[in-house]
Coordinates of C-alpha atoms in Angstrom, one line a residue:
X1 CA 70.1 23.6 -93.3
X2 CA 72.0 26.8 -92.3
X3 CA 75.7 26.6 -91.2
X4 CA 76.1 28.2 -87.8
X5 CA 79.2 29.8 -88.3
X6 CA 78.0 32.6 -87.0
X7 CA 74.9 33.9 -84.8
X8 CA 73.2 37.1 -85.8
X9 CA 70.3 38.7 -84.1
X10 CA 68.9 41.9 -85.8
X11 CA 65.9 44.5 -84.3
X12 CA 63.8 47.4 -85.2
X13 CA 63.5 49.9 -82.4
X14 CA 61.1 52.4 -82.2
X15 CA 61.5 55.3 -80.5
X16 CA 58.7 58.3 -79.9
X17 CA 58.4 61.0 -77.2
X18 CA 60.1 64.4 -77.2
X19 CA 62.1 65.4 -80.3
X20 CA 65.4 65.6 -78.7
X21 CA 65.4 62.6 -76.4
X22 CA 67.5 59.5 -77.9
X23 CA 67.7 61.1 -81.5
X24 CA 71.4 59.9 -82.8
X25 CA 73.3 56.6 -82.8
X26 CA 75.5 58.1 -79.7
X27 CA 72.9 58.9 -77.8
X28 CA 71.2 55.4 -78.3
X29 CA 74.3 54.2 -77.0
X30 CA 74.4 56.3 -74.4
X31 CA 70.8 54.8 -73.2
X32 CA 72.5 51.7 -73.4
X33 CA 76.0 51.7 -71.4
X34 CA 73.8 52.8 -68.6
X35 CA 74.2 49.6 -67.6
X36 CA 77.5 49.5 -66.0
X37 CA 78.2 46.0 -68.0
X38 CA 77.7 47.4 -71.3
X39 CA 80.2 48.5 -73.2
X40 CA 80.4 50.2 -76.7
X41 CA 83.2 50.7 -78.5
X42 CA 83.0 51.6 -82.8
X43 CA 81.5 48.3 -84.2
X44 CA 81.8 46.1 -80.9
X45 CA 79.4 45.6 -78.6
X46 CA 80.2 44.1 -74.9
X47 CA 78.5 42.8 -71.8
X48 CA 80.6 41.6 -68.6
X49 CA 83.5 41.3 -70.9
X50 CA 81.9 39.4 -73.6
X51 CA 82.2 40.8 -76.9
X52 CA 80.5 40.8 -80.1
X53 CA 80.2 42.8 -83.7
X54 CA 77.9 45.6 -83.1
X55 CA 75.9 48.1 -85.5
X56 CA 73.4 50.9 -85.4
X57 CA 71.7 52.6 -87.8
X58 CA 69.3 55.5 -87.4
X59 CA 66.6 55.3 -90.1
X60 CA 64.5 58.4 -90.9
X61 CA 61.1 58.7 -90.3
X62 CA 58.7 61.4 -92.3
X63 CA 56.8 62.1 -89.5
X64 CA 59.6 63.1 -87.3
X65 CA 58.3 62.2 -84.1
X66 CA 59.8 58.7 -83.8
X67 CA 63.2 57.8 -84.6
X68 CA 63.7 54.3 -85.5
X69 CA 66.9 52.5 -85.2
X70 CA 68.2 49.1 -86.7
X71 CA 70.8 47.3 -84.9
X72 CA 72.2 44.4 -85.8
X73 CA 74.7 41.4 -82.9
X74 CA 76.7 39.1 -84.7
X75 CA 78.7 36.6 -82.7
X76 CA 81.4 35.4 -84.8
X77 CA 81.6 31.3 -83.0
X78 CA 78.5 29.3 -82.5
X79 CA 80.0 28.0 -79.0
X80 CA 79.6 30.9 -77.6
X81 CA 76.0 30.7 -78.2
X82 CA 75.1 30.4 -74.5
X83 CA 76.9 34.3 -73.2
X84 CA 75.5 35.4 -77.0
X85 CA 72.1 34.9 -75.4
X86 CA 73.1 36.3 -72.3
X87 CA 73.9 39.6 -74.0
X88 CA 70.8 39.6 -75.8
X89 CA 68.6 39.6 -72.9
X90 CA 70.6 41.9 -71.1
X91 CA 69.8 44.3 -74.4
X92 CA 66.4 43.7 -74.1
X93 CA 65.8 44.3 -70.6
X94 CA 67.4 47.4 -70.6
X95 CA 65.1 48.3 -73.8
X96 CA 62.3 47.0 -71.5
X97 CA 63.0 49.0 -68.9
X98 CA 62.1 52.1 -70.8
X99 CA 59.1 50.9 -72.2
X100 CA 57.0 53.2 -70.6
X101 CA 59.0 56.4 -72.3
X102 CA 58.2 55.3 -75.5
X103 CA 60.4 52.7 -76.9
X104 CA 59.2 49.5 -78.6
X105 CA 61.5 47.1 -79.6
X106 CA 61.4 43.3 -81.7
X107 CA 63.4 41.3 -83.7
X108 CA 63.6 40.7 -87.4
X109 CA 66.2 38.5 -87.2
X110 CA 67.0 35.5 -84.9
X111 CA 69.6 32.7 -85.6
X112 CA 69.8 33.0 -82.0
X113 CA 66.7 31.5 -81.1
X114 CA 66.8 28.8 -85.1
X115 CA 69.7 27.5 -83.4
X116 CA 68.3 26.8 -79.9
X117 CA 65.4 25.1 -81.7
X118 CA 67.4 23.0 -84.3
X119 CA 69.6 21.5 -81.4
X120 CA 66.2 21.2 -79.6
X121 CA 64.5 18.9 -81.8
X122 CA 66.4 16.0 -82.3
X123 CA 66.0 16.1 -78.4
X124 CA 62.2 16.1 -78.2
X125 CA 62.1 13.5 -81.3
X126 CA 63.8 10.8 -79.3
X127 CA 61.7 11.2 -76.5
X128 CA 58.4 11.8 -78.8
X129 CA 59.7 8.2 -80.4
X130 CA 60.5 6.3 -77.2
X131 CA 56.9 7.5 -75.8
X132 CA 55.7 5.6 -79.3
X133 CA 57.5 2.8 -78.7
X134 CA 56.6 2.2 -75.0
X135 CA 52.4 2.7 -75.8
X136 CA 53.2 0.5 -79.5
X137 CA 54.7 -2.4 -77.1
X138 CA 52.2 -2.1 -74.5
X139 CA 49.2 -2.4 -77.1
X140 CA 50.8 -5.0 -78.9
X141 CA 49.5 -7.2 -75.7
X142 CA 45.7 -7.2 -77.1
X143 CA 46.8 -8.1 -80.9
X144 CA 45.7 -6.7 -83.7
X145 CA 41.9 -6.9 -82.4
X146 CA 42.2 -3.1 -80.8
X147 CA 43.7 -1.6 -83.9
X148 CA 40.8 -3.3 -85.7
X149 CA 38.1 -2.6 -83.4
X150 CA 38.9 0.5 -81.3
X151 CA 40.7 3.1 -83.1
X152 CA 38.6 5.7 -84.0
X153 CA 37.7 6.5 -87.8
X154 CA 39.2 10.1 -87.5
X155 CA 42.6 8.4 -86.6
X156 CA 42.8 6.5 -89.4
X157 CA 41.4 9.0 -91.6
X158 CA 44.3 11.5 -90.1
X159 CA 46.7 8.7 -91.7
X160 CA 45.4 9.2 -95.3
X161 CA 48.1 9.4 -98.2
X162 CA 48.3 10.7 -101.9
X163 CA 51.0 9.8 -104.1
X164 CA 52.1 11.4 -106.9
X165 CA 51.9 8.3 -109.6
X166 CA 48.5 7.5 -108.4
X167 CA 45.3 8.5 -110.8
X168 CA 43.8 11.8 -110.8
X169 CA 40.9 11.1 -108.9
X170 CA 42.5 7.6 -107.1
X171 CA 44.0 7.7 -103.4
X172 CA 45.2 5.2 -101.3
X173 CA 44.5 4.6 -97.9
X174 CA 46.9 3.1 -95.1
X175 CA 46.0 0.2 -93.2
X176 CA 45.9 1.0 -89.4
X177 CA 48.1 -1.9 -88.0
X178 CA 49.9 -1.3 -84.6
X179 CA 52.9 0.3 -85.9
X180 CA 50.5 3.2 -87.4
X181 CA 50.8 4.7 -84.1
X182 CA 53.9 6.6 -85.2
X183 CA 52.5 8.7 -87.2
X184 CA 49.9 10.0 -84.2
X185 CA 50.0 13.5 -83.4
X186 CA 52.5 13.9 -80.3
X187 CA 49.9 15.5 -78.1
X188 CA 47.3 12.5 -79.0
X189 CA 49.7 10.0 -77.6
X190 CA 48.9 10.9 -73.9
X191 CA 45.3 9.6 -74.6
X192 CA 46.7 6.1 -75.0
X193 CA 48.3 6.2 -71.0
X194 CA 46.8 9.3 -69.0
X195 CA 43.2 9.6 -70.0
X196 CA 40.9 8.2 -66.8
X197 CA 38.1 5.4 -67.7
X198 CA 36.3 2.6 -65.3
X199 CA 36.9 -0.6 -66.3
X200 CA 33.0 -2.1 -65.8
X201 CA 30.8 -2.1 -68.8
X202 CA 27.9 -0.4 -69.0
X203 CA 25.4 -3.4 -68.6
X204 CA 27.4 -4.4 -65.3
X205 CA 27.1 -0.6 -63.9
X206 CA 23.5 -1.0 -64.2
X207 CA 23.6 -4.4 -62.5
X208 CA 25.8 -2.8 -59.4
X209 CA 23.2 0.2 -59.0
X210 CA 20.3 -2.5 -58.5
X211 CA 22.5 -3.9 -56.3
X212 CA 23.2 -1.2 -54.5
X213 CA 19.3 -0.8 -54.5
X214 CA 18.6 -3.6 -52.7
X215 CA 21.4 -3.8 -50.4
X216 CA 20.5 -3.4 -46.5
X217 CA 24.2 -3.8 -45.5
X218 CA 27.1 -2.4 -47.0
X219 CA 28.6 -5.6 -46.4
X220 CA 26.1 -6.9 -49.1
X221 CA 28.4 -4.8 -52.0
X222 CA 31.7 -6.0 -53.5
X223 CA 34.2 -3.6 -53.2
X224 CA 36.0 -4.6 -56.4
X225 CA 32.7 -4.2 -58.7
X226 CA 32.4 -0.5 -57.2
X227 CA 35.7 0.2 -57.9
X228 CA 35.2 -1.0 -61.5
X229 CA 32.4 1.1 -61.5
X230 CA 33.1 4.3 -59.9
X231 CA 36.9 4.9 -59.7
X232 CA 38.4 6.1 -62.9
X233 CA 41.8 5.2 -63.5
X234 CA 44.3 5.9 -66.4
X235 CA 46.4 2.9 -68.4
X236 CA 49.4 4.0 -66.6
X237 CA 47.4 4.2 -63.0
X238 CA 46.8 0.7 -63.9
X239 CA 49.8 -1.1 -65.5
X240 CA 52.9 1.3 -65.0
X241 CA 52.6 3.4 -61.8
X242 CA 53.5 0.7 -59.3
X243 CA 55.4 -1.2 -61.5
X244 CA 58.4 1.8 -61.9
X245 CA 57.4 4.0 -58.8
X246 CA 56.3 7.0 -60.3
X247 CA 52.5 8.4 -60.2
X248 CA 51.2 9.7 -63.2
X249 CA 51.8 14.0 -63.0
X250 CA 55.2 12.8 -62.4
X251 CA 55.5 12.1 -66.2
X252 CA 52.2 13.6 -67.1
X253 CA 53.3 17.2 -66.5
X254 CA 56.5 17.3 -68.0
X255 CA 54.8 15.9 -70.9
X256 CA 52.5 18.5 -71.3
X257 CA 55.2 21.1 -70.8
X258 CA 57.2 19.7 -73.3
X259 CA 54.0 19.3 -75.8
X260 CA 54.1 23.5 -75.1
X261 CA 57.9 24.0 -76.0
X262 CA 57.6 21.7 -78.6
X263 CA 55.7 24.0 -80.5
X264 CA 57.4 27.0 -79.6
X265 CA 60.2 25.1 -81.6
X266 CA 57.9 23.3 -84.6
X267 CA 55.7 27.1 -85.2
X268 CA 59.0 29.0 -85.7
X269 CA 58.8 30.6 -82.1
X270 CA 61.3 32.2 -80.0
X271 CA 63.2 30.0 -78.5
X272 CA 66.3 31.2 -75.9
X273 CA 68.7 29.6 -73.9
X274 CA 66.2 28.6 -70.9
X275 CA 63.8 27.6 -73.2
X276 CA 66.5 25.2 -74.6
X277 CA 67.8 24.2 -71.1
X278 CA 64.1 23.4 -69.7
X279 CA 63.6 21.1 -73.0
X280 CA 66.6 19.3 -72.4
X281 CA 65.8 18.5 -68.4
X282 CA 62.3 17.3 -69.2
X283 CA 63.9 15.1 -72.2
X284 CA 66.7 14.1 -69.7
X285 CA 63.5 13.1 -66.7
X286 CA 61.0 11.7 -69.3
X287 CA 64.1 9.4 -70.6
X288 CA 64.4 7.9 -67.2
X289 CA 60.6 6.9 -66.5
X290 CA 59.7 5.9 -70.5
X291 CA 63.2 3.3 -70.4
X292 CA 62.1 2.0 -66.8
X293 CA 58.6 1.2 -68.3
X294 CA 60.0 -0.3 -70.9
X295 CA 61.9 -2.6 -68.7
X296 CA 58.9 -3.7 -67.0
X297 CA 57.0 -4.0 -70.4
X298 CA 57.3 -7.7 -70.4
X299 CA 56.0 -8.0 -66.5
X300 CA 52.4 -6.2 -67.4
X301 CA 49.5 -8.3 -67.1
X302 CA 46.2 -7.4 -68.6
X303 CA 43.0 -9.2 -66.5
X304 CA 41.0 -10.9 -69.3
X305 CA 38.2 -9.8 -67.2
X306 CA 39.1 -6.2 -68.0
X307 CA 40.8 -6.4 -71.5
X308 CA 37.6 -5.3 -73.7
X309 CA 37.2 -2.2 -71.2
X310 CA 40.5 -1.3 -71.9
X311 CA 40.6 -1.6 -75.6
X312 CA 37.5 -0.1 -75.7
X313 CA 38.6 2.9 -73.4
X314 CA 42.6 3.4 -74.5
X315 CA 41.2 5.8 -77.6
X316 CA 37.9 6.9 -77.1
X317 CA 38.7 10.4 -76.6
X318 CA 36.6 13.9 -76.9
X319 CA 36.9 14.2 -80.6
X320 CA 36.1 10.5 -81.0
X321 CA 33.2 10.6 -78.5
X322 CA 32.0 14.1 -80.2
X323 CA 31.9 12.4 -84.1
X324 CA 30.1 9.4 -82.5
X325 CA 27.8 10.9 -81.4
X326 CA 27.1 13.4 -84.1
X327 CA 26.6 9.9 -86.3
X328 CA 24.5 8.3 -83.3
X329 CA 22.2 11.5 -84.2
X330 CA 21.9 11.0 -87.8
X331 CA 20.7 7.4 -87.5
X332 CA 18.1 8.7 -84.8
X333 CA 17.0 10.9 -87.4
X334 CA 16.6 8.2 -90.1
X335 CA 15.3 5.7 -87.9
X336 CA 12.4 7.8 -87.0
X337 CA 11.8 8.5 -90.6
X338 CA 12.1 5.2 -91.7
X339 CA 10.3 3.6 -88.9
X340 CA 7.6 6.1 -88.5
X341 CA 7.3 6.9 -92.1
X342 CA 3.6 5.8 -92.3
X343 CA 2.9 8.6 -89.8
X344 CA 4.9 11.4 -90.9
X345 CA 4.2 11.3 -95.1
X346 CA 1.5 13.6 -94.9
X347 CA 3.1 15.9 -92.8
X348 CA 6.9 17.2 -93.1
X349 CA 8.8 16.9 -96.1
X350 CA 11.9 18.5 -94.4
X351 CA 12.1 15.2 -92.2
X352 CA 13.9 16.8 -89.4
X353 CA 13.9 15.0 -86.1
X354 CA 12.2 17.6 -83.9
X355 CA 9.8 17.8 -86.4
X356 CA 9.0 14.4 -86.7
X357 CA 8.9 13.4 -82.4
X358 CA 6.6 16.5 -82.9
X359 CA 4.5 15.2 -85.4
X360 CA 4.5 11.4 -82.8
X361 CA 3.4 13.3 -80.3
X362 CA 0.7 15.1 -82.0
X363 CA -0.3 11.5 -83.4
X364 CA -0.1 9.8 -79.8
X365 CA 2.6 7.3 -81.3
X366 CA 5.3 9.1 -78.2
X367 CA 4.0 10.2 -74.9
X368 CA 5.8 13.7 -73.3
X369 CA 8.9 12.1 -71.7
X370 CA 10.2 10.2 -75.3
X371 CA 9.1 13.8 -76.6
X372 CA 11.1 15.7 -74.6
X373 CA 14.1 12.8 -74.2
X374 CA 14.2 13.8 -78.1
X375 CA 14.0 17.9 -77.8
X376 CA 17.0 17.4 -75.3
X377 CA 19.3 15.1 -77.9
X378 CA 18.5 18.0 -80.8
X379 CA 19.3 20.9 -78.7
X380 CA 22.3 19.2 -77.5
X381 CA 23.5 18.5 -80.7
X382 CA 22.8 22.2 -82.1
X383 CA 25.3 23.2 -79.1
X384 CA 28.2 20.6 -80.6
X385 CA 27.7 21.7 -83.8
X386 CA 27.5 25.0 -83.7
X387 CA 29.8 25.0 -80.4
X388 CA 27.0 26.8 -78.3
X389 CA 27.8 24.6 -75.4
X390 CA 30.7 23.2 -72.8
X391 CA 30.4 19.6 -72.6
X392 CA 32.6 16.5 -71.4
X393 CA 33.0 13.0 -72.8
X394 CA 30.5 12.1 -70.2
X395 CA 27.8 14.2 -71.5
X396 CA 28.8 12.7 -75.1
X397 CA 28.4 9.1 -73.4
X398 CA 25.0 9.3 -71.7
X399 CA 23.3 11.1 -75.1
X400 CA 24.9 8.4 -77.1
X401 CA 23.4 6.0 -74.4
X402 CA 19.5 7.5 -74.4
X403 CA 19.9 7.4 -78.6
X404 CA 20.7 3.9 -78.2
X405 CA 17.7 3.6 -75.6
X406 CA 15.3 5.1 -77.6
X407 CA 15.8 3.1 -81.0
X408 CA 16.5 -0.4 -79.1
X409 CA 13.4 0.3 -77.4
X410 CA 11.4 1.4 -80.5
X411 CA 12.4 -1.2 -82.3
X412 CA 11.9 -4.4 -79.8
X413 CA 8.3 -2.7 -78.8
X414 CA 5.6 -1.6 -80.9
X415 CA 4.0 0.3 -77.7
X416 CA 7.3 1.7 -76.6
X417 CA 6.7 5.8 -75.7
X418 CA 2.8 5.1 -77.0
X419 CA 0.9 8.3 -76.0
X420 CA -2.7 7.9 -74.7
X421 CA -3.8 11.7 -74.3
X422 CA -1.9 14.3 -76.6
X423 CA -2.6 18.2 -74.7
X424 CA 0.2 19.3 -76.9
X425 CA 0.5 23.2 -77.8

């Protein structure tokens, strides 16, 4: 790891325009102690009375219409790291400044910005980790069942290894357990608390729309089963936001602001002195909610009546939603083939699904509606594929659902979708 002795900060200016205007060292200097602040004296370089090593160097260019100079700041004590960066934006906003007469500037060198970031990081680790340890603690109230039966294939997939004594062609696979969710990607942890679900099931939706059907009075509804229903709510909406006092874009946002500076940092990025004071405020404000949560950890209850919904729902995001269904297709596709294969032998040897609900309808085995249920589900999932299409984890849901529908359906009745008069063209 480097040794920050010293700070340096090094940049390629490019200057173009007429032939005489900023074409020596002086007169770049000149440009510069236009600011009443700046001061430029030999090798040192200061700015309201803060000084640093300083040095220019006018570089030739063959087509002599830009001049290009290379100057190099080098601040001999790391402490000073905080006016350092105050003289280097001052530089660059007086470079700015000119812009528009021709002068592009950028660094090639920034221990400036590596040091920011290196004292950054330890920061956003610890609050990364205690954000781990709050959702670990929290799911560690259903058991191992969840880990087992509601983490999504992808996540464990993510969590693959290869070691190097292992055979050529032999790799091992980690076994999800609870303490696997470590090793989750630091933006995929807000999924776990922030993501919005309903806690009722899909069989008792269906049960409160009849009712709703039938109902006269609205005095004939629960309240509790529509708001099961209907009114999404996050884990922390749920188990945390009452509990502590603090909603959920309280600790939301600065999560997702520090998600953004956190890779600013992690992708080699600029990183400055405000960068480096916002990420330590948002560590300092996240520390206080994530320890009171963990206080009241032990206080949670989980409903039984709810518990599956919220295994179920703690994971199933987008990308989870998105590969299920993309499999949900590809067992429509054999079903039909297997099912129907009587019907289709003689007629498609590509076995594609359109194809096939084309060659059912044809043959009166699906009326219009299954037809066109089936047309919808392939042109959907050409639009996923082939990302032809905006769609939310709602959309992935219901297609999921009708898939479901349709092979239940064709499987439990032989008549199920039977067509009686085929005007197909």
């Amino acid at each position: 790891m480097k040794n920050f002795d010293k700070l340096s900060v090094e940049y390629l200016i490019f200057i173009s325009g007429q032939e005489n205007f900023c074409d020596t060292e002086n007169a770049f200097n000149s440009l510069l102690m236009t600011n009443s602040k700046v001061k430029i004296k030999k090798n040192k370089y200061s700015f309201d009375n803060f000084e640093v090593n300083y040095n220019i160097e006018l570089n030739p260019v063959e087509n002599n219409i830009e001049r290009v100079f290379n100057v190099l700041f080098e601040c001999d004590d790391k402490k000073d790291a905080d006016k350092f960066s105050e003289l280097i934006s001052s530089f660059e906003n007086i470079l700015g400044n000119l812009d528009t007469k021709g002068v592009k500037f950028g660094k090639i060198w920034d221990e400036l910005s590596l040091y920011y970031g290196i004292m950054a990081y330890p920061e956003i680790n610890y609050v990364e980790n205690l954000m781990r340890k709050l959702i670990t603690k929290f799911m560690a109230k259903f058991g191992t069942e969840w880990t087992e039966k509601y983490v999504p294939d992808k996540v464990v997939e993510s969590l693959r290894c290869e070691t190097d004594d292992l055979d050529e062609n032999e790799e091992t696979q980690k076994n999800f357990g609870i303490y696997s969710l470590y090793e989750i990607d630091f933006i995929r942890l807000e999924d776990f608390l922030f993501r919005k679900y309903p806690t009722a099931k899909e069989d008792e939706v269906k049960k409160i729309v009849k009712n709703i059907e039938k109902a006269d009075k609205i005095e004939q509804l629960s309240l509790k089963d529509l708001k099961e229903a209907y009114v999404y709510k996050s884990n922390w909406e749920r188990f945390f936001s009452n509990e502590i006092g603090c909603t959920q874009n309280k600790i939301k946002i600065p999560w997702r602001k520090l998600y953004k500076l956190r890779c600013m940092v992690a992708h080699n990025n600029t990183v400055n002195k405000e960068d480096y004071e916002n990420i330590t405020q948002l560590v300092k404000d996240l520390k206080v909610i994530l320890n009171k949560a963990l206080k009241k950890i032990g206080d949670i209850e989980i409903n039984p009546e709810i518990k599956d919904s919220v295994m179920e729902n703690t994971y199933l995001g987008e990308e989870f939603l998105k590969g299920k269904f993309i499999n949900k297709y590809i067992e429509l596709n054999n079903f039909l083939n297997e099912h129907f294969n009587d019907v289709i032998a003689g007629n498609t040897k590509t076995g594609h699904t359109l194809t096939v609900a084309r060659i059912l309808y044809l043959n009166k085995y699906i009326d219009v509606e299954i037809y066109f249920k089936i047309k919808d589900i392939q042109n959907f999932r050409n639009g996923v594929v082939y990302g032809m299409v905006s769609y939310t984890t709602d959309d992935l849901k219901q297609y999921i659902n009708t898939i479901d529908y349709l092979i239940t359906n064709f499987t439990k009745n032989p008549d199920f979708g039977r067509n009686e008069e085929s005007n197909f063209s």
